[in-house]
PDB file of C-alpha atoms in Angstrom:
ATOM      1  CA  UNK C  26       0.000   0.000   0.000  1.00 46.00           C
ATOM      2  CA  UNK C  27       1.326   3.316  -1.013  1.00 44.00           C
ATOM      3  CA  UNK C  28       1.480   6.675   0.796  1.00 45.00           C
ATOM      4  CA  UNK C  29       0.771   9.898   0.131  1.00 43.00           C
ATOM      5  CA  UNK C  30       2.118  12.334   2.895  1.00 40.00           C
ATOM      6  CA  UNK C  31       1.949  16.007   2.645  1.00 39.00           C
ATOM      7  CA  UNK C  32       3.675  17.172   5.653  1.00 36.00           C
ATOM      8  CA  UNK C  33       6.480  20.012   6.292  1.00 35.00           C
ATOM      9  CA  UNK C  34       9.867  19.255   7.183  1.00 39.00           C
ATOM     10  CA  UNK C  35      11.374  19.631  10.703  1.00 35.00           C
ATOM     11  CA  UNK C  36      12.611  22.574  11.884  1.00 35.00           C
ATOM     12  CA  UNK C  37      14.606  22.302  15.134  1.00 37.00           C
ATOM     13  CA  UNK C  38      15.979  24.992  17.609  1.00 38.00           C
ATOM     14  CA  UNK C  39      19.212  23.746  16.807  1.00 35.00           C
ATOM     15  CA  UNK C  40      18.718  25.795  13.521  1.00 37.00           C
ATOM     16  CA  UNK C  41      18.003  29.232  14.757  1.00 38.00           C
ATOM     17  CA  UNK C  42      20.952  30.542  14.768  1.00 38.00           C
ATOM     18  CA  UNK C  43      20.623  30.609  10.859  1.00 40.00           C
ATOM     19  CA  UNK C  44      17.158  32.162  10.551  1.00 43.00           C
ATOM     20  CA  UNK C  45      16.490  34.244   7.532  1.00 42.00           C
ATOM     21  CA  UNK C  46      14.845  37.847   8.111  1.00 41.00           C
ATOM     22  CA  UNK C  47      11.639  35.901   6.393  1.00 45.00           C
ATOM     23  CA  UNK C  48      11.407  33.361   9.681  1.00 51.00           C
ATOM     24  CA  UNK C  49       8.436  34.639  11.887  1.00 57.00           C
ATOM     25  CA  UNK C  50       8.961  33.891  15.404  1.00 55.00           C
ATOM     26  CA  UNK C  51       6.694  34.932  18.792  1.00 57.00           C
ATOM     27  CA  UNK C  52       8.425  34.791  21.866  1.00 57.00           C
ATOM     28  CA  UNK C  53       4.997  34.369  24.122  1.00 68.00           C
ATOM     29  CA  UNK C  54       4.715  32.094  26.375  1.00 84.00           C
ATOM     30  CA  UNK C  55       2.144  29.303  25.938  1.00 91.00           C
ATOM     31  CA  UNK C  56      -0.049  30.744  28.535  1.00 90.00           C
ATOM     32  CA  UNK C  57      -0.392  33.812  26.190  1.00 93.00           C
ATOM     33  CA  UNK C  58      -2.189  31.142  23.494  1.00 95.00           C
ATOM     34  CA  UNK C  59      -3.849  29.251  25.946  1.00 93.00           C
ATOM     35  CA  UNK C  60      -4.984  30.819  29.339  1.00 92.00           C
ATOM     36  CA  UNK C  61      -4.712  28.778  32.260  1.00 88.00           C
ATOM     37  CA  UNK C  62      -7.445  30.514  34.288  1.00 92.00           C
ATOM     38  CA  UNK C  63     -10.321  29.334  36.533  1.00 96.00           C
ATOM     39  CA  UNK C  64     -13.857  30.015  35.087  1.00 96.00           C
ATOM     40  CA  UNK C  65     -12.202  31.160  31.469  1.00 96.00           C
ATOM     41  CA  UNK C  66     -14.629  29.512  28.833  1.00 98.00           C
ATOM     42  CA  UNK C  67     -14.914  29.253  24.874  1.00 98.00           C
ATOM     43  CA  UNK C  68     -18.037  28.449  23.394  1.00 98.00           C
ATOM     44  CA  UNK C  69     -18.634  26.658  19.821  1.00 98.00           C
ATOM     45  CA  UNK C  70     -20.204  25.330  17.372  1.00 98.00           C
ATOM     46  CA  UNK C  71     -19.508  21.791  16.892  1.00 97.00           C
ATOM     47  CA  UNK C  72     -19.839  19.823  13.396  1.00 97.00           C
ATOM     48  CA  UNK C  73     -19.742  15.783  14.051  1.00 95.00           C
ATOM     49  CA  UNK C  74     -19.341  14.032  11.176  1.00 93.00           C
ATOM     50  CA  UNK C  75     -20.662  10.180  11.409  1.00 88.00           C
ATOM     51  CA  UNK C  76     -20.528   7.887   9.278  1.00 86.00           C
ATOM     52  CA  UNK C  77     -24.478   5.743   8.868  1.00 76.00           C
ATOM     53  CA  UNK C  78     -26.282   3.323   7.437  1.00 68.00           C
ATOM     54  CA  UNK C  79     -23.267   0.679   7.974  1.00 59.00           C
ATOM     55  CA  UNK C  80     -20.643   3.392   7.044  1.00 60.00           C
ATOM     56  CA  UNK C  81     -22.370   4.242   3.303  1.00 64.00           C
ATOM     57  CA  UNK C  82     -23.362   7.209   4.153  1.00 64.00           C
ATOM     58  CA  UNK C  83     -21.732  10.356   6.062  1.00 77.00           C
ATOM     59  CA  UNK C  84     -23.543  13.314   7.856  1.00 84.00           C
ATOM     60  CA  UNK C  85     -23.288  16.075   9.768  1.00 90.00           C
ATOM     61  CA  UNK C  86     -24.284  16.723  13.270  1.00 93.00           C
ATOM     62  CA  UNK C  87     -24.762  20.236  14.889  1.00 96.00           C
ATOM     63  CA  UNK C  88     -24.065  20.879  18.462  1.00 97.00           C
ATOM     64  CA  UNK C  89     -23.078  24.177  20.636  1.00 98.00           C
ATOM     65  CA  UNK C  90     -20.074  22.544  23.590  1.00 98.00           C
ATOM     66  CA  UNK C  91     -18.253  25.194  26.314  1.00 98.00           C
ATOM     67  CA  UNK C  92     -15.113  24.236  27.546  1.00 98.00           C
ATOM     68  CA  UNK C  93     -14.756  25.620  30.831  1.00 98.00           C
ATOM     69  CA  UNK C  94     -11.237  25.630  33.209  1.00 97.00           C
ATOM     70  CA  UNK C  95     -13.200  24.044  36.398  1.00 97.00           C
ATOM     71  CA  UNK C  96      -9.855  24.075  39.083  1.00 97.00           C
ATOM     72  CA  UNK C  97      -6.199  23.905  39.660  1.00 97.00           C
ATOM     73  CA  UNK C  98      -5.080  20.425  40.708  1.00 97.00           C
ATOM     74  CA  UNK C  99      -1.678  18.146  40.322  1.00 95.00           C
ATOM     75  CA  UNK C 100      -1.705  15.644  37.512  1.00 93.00           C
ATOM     76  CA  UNK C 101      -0.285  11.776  38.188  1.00 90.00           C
ATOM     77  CA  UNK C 102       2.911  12.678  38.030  1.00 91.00           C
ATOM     78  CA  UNK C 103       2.106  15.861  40.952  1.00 94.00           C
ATOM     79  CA  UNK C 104       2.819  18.133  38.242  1.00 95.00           C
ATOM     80  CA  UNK C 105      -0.113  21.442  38.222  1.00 95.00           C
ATOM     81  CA  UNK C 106      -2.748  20.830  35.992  1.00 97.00           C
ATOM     82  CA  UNK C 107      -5.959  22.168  35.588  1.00 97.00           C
ATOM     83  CA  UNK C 108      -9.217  20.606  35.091  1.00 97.00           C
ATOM     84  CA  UNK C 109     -11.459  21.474  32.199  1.00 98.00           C
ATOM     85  CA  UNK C 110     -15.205  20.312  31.848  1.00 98.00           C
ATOM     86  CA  UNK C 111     -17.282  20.453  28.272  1.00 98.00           C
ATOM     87  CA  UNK C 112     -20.931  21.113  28.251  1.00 98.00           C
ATOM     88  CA  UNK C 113     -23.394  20.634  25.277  1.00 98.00           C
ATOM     89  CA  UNK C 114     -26.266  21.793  23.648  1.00 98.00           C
ATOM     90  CA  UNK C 115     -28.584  21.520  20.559  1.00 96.00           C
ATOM     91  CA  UNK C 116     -29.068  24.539  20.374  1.00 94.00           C
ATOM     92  CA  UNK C 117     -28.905  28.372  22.272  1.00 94.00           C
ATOM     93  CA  UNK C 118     -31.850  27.759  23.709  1.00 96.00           C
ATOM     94  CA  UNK C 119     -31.209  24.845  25.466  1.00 97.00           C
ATOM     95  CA  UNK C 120     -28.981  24.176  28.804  1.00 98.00           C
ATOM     96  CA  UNK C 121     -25.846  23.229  28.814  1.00 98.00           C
ATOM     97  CA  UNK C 122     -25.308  19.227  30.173  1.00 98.00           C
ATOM     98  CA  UNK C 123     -21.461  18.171  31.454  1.00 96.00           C
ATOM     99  CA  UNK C 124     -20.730  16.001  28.768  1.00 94.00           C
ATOM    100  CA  UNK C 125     -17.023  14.645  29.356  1.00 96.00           C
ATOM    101  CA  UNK C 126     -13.958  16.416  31.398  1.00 97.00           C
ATOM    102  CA  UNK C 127      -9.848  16.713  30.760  1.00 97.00           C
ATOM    103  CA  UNK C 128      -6.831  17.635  32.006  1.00 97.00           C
ATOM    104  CA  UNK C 129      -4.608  20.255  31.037  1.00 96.00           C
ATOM    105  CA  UNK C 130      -0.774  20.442  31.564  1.00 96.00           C
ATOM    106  CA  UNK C 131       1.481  23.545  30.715  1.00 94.00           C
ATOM    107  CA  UNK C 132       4.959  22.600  31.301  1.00 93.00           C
ATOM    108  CA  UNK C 133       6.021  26.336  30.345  1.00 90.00           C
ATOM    109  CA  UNK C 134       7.712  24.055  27.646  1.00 94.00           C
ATOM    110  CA  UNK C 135       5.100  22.507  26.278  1.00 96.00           C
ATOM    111  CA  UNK C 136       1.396  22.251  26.844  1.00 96.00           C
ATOM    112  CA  UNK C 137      -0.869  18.887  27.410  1.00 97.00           C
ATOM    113  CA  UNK C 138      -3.893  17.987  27.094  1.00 97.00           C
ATOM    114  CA  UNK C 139      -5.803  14.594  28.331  1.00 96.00           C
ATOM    115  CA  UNK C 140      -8.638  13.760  26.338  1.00 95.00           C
ATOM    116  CA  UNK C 141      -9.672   9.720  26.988  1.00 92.00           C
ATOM    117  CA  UNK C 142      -6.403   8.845  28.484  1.00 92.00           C
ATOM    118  CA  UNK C 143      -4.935  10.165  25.718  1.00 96.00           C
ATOM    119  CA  UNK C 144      -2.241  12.859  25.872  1.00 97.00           C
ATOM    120  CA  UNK C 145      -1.779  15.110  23.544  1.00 98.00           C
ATOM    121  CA  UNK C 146       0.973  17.722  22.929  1.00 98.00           C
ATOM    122  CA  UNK C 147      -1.228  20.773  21.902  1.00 98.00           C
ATOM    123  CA  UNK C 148       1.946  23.575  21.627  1.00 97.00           C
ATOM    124  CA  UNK C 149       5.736  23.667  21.974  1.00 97.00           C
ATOM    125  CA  UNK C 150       8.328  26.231  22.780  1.00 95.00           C
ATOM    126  CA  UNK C 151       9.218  27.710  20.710  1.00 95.00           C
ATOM    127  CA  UNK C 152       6.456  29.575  18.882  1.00 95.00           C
ATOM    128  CA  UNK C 153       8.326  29.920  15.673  1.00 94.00           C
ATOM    129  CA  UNK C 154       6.991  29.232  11.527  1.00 95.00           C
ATOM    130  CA  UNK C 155       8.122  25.544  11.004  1.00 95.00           C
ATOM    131  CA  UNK C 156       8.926  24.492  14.059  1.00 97.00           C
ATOM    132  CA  UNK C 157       7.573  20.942  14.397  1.00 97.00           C
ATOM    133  CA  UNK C 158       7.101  18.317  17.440  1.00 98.00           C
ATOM    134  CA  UNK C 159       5.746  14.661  17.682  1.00 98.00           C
ATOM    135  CA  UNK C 160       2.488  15.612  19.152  1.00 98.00           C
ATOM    136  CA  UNK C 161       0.904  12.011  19.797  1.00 98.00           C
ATOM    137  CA  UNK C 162       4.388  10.791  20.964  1.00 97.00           C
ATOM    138  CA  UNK C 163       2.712   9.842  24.597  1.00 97.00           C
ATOM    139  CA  UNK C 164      -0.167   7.706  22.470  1.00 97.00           C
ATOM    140  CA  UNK C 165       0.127   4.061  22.061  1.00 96.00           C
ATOM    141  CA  UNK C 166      -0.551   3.744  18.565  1.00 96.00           C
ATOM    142  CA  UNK C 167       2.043   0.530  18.159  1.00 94.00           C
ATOM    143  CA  UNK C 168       0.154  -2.242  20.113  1.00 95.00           C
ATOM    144  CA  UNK C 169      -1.574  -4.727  18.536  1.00 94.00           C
ATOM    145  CA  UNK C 170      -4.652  -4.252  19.992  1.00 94.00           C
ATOM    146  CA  UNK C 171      -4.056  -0.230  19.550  1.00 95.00           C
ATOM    147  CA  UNK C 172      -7.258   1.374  18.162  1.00 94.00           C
ATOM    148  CA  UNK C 173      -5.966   4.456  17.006  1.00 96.00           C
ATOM    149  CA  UNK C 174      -2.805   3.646  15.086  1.00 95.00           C
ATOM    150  CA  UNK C 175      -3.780   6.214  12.630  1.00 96.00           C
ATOM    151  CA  UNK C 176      -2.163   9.064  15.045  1.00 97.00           C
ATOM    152  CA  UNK C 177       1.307   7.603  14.722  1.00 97.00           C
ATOM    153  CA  UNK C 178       3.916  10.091  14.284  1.00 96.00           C
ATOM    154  CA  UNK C 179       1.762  12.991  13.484  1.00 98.00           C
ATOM    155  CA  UNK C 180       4.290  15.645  13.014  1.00 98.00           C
ATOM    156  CA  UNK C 181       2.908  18.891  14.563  1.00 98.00           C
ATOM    157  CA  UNK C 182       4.276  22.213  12.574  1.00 98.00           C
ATOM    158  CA  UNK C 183       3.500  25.639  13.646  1.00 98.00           C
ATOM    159  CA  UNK C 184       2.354  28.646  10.519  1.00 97.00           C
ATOM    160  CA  UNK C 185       0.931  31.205  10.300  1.00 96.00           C
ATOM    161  CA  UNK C 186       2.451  33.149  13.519  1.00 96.00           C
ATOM    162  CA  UNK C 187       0.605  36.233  14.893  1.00 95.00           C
ATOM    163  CA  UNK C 188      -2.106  36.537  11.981  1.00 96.00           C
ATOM    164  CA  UNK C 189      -5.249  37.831  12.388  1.00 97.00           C
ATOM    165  CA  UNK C 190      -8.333  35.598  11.489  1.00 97.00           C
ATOM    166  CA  UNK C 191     -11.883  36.329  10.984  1.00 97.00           C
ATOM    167  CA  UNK C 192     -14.302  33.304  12.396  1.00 96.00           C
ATOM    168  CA  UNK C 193     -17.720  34.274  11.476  1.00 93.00           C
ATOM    169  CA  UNK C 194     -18.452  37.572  13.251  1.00 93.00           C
ATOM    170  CA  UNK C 195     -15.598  37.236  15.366  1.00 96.00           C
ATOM    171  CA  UNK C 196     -12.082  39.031  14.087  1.00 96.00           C
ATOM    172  CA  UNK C 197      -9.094  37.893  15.806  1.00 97.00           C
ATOM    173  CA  UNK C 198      -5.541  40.029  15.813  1.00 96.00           C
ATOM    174  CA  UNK C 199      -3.116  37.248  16.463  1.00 96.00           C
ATOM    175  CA  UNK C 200      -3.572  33.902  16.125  1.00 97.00           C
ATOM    176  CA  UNK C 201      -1.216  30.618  15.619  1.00 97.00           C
ATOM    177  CA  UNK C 202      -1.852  27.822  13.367  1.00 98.00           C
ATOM    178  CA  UNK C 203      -0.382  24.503  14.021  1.00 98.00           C
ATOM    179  CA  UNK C 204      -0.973  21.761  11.395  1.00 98.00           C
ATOM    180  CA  UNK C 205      -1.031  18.489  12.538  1.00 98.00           C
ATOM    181  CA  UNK C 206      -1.788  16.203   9.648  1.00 97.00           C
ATOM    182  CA  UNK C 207      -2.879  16.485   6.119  1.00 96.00           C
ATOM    183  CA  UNK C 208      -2.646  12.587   4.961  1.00 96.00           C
ATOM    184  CA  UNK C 209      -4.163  10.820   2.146  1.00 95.00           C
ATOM    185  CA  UNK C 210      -3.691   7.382   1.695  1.00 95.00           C
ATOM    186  CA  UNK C 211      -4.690   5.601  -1.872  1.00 95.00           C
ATOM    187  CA  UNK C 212      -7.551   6.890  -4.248  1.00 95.00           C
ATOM    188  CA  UNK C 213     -10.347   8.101  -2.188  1.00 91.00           C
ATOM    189  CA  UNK C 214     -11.927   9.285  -5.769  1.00 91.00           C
ATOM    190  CA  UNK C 215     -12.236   4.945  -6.587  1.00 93.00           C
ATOM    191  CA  UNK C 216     -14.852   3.323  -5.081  1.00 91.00           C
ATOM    192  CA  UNK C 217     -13.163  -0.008  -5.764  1.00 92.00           C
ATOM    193  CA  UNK C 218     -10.252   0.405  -3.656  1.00 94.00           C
ATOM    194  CA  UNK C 219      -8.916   1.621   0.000  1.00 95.00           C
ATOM    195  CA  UNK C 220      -8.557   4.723   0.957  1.00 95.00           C
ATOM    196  CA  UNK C 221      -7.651   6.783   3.813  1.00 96.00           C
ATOM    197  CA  UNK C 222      -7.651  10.618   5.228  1.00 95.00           C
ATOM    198  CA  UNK C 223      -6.154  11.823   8.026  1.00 97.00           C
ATOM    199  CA  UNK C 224      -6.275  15.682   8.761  1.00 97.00           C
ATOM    200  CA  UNK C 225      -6.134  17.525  11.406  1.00 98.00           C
ATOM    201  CA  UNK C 226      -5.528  21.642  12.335  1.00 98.00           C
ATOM    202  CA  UNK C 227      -5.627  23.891  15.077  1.00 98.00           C
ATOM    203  CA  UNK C 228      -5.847  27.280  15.652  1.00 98.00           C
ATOM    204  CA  UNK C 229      -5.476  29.305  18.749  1.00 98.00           C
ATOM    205  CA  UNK C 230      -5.600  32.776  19.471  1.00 97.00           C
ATOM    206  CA  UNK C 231      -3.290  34.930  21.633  1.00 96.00           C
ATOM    207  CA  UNK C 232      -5.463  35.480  25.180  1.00 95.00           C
ATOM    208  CA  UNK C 233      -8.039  33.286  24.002  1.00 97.00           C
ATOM    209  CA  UNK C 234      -6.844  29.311  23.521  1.00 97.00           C
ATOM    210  CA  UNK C 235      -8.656  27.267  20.995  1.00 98.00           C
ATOM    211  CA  UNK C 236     -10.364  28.578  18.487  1.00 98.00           C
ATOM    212  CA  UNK C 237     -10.658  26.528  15.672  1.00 98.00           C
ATOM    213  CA  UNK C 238     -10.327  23.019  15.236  1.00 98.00           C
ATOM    214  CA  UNK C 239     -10.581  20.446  12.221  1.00 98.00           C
ATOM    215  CA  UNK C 240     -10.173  16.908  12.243  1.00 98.00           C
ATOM    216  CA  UNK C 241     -11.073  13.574  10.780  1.00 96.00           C
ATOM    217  CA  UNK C 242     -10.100  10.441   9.979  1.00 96.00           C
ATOM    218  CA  UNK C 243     -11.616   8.180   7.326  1.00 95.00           C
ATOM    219  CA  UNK C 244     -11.605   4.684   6.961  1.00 94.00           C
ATOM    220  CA  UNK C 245     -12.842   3.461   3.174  1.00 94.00           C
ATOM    221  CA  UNK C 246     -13.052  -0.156   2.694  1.00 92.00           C
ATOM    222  CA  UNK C 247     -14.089  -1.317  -1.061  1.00 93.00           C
ATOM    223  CA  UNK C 248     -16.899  -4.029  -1.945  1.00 92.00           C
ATOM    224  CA  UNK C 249     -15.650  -7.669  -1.410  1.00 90.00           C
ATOM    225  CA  UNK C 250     -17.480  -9.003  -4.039  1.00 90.00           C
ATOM    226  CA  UNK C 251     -18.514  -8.107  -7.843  1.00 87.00           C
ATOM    227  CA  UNK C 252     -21.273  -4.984  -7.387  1.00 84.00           C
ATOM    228  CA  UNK C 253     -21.398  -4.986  -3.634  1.00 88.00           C
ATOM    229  CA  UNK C 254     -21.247  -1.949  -1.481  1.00 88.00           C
ATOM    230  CA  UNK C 255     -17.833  -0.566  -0.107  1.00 91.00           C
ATOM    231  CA  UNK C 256     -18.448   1.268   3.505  1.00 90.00           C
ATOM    232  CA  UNK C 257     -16.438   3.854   5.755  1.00 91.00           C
ATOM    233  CA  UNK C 258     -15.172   4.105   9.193  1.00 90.00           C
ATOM    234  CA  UNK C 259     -14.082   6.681  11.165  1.00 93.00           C
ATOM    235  CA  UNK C 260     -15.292  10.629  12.653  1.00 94.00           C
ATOM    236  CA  UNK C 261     -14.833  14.132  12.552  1.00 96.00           C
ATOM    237  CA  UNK C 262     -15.176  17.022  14.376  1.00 96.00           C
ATOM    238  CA  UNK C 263     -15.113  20.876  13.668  1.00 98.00           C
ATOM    239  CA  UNK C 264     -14.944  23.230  16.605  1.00 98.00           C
ATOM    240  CA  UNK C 265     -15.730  27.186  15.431  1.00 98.00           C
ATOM    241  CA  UNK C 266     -15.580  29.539  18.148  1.00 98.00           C
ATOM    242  CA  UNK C 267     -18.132  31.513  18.856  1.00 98.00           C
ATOM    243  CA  UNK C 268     -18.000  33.403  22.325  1.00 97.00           C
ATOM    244  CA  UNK C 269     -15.668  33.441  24.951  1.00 97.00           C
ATOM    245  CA  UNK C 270     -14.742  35.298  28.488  1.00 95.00           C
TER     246      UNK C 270
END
């Protein structure tokens, strides 16, 4: 099975010495991109693609979820950490329900975040275009029995530093994109054959966090015999902000 990879090189710190004038580089400190405050919230819209009707069909779910920084508390490793809670909603005029909670870690190095006993590294010093990390690195994606070895060695590069971006209504002066995986694998244009996609982004915005999210991954199996039906596995989610304190 062939590959397709579309992903940007690595750019260590070992190599700033030699920066161009073109580099872009922020010297914030993760906190600046992601506040770790009691009560701070973002609000969104969430997009939840499923796949029905045994995986022939794909559609699109609407949701509002808050993410809300509930308390300060040590991790397992007695490192601080804070505790974040998500609440969802059809719609604005219904009332938020908890929904699911996580754990965020920032390292002043590096910042964590545990979603399903899975941990993540979100950002890495230093905020600089191209600098890239192994941001799944703490996810066992080798075992046999691993259910997500699709996030092996996603290579996590930072673009697009301190750029504004308009969301909706919403215009943002300085934001940071990190791109985490833009993978195709095979033809997913023929129906008769595997396929794969694997794509995910992130953008957050400086004394904000989070503000935009896209992922999914996408499974195509073909039909096992003559004019039978081929199927997909696999999700997506799309996380637009749309308020925030």
């Amino acid at each position: 099975m062939k590959k397709y990879f579309f992903l940007i090189g690595i750019v260590t710190t070992v190599f700033f010495s030699s920066c161009t004038k073109t580099d872009t580089f922020s010297s914030a400190d993760l906190n600046e991109y992601n506040p770790t405050i009691v009560g701070k919230y973002i609000v969104y819209n969430l997009d939840s693609t499923k796949f029905i009707n045994f995986g022939t069909k794909d559609t699109v779910i609407k949701y509002q979820v808050k993410f809300q920084v509930d308390a300060a508390i040590t991790d397992n490793l007695n490192r601080p950490a804070y505790r974040v809670f998500r609440y969802i909603r059809k719609t604005a005029a219904d009332s938020w329900q908890p929904d699911n909670s996580f754990l965020m870690v920032n390292t002043t190095s590096s910042l964590e975040f545990v979603e399903n006993n899975m941990r993540f590294i979100k950002l890495k010093q230093p905020i600089r275009s191209d600098f890239s990390w192994k941001g799944n690195v703490f996810i066992d994606t080798y075992s046999a029995d691993s259910e997500v070895k699709y996030l092996d060695d996603w290579e996590y590069t930072y673009e697009n530093i301190n750029e504004p971006l308009t969301l909706g209504a919403i215009t943002l002066d300085s934001t940071i994109t990190v791109n985490q995986r833009n993978e195709i694998v095979g033809d997913p244009s023929n129906v008769l054959s595997y396929s794969e996609l694997n794509i995910g982004v992130e953008k957050y915005a400086k004394n904000i966090g989070l503000v935009y999210k896209n992922f999914l991954h996408r499974e195509y199996q073909p039909p096992t015999t003559i004019g039978g039906t081929g199927y997909a596995l696999g999700y997506g989610i799309t996380l637009t902000m749309i308020d925030h304190n």
